[in-house]
XYZ file of C-alpha atoms in Angstrom:
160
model
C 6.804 -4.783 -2.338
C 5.363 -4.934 1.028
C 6.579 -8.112 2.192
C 10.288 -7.249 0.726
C 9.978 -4.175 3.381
C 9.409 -6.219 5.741
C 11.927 -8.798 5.046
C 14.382 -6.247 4.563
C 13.712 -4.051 7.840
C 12.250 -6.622 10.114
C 12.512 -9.811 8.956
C 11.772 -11.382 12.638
C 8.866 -10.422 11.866
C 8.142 -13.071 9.183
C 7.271 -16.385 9.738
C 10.310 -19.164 11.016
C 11.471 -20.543 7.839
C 10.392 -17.518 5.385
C 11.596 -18.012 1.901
C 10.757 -14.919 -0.679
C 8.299 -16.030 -2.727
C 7.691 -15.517 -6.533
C 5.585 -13.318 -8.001
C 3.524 -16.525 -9.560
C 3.513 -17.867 -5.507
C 1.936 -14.410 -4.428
C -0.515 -14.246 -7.579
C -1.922 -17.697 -6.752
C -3.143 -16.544 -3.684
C -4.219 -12.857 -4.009
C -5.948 -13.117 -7.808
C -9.299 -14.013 -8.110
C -10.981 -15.289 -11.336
C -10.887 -11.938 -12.993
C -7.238 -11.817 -12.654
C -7.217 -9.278 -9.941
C -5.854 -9.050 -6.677
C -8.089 -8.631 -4.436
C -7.837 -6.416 -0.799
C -8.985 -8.945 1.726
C -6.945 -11.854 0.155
C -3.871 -9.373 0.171
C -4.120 -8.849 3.563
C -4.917 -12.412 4.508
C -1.802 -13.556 2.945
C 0.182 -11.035 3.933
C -0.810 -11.680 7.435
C -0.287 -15.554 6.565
C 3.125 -14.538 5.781
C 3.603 -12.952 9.494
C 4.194 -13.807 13.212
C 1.165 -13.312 14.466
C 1.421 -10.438 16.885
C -0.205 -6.820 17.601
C 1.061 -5.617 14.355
C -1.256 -7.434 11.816
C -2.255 -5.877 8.622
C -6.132 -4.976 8.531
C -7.789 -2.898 5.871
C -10.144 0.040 5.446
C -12.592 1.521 2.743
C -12.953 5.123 1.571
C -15.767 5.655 3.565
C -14.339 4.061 7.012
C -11.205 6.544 6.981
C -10.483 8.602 10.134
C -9.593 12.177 9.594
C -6.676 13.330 7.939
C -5.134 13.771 11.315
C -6.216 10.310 12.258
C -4.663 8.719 9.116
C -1.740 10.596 9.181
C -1.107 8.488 12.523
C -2.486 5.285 11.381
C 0.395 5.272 8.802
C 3.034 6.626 10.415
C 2.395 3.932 13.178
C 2.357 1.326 11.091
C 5.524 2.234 9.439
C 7.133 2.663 12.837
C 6.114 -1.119 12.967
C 8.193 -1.497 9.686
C 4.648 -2.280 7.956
C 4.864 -1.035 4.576
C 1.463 0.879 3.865
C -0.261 -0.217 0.902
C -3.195 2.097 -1.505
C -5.839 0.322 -3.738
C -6.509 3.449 -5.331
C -7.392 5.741 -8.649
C -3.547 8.179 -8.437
C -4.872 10.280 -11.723
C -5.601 13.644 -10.358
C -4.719 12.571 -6.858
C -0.703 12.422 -6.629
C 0.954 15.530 -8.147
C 3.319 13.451 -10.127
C 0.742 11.257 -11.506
C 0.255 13.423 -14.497
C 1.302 13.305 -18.522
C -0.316 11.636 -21.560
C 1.017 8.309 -20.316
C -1.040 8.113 -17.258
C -3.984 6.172 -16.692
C -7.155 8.242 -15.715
C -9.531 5.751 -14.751
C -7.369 2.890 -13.651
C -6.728 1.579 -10.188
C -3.931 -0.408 -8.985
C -1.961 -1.085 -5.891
C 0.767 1.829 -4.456
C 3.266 0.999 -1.261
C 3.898 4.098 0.905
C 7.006 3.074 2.168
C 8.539 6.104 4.048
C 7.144 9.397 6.222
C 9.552 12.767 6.309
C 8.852 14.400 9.506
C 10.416 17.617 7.630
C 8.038 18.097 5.384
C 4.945 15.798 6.559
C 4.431 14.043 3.418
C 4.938 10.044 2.534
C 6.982 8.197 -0.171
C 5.139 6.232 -2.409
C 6.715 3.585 -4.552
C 4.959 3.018 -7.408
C 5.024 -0.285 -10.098
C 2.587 1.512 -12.556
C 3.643 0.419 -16.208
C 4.110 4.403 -17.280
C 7.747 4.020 -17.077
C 8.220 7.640 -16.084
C 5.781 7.537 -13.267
C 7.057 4.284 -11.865
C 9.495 4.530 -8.657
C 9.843 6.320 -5.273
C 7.769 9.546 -5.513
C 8.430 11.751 -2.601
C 6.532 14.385 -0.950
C 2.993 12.685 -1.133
C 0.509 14.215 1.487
C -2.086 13.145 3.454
C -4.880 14.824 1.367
C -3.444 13.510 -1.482
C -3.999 9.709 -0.271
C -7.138 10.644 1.024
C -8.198 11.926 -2.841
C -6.619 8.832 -4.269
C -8.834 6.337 -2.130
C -11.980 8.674 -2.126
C -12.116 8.654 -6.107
C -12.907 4.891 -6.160
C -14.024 2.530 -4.099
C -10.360 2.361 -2.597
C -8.913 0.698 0.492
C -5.944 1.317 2.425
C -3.842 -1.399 3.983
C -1.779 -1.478 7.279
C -0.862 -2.945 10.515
């Protein structure tokens, strides 16, 4: 999702010669042997993907995270860089509409925040959980509630 924001809002960004790759060309390189992508080779390929320049993706754990304020910025900076922001993170009691039956409680996975309104100071997040009616754009996502959905695991958050 991250690299089709890119390619669709900067795409001089991307390397000379960038072809979209398939999900099975992406897998290969972020999956490890437990058939789960992991944050470091993520970013590495992401980066691989990418003119090198000041706007490389790096990651952080829960327990390196600035301030709300701080990360609040961090995001909004690297979406002003057209740098998708991507969540390795627990959503179940963290996003608002991350609730019903459907929804996984102790699962992680991977969330894109794609979007800040300056209106309301809250982020989209698109979402490719498998509950059907949770999977999409969700708007109106604050800061706290990233900060929950990181803090509840061992989570990381991605951006430039």
């Amino acid at each position: 999702m991250a690299l089709t924001g890119i390619e669709n809002y900067s795409r001089n960004h991307l390397k000379s010669g960038y072809v979209r790759p398939t999900q099975k060309q992406i897998a290969n390189n972020v999956i490890n042997s437990e058939n789960s992508a992991v944050v470091h080779k993520v970013v590495d390929y992401l980066n691989s993907m990418l003119i090198v320049n000041k706007y490389k993706y790096y990651y952080y754990r829960k327990y390196s995270l600035p301030t709300d304020v701080e990360l609040t910025n961090k995001i909004k900076l690297s979406l002003a860089a057209n740098r998708p922001v991507i969540l390795w993170c627990n959503p179940y009691k963290a996003f608002k509409y991350y609730v019903g039956d459907g929804a996984s409680k102790t699962k992680t996975h991977y969330v894109v925040i794609d979007e800040y309104d300056a209106v309301s100071n809250t982020f989209n997040i698109v979402d490719p959980t498998y509950v059907t009616e949770l999977q999409g754009r969700n708007r109106g996502v604050t800061v706290n509630e990233i900060l929950k959905s990181i803090s509840n695991v061992e989570g990381y958050i991605i951006c430039s």
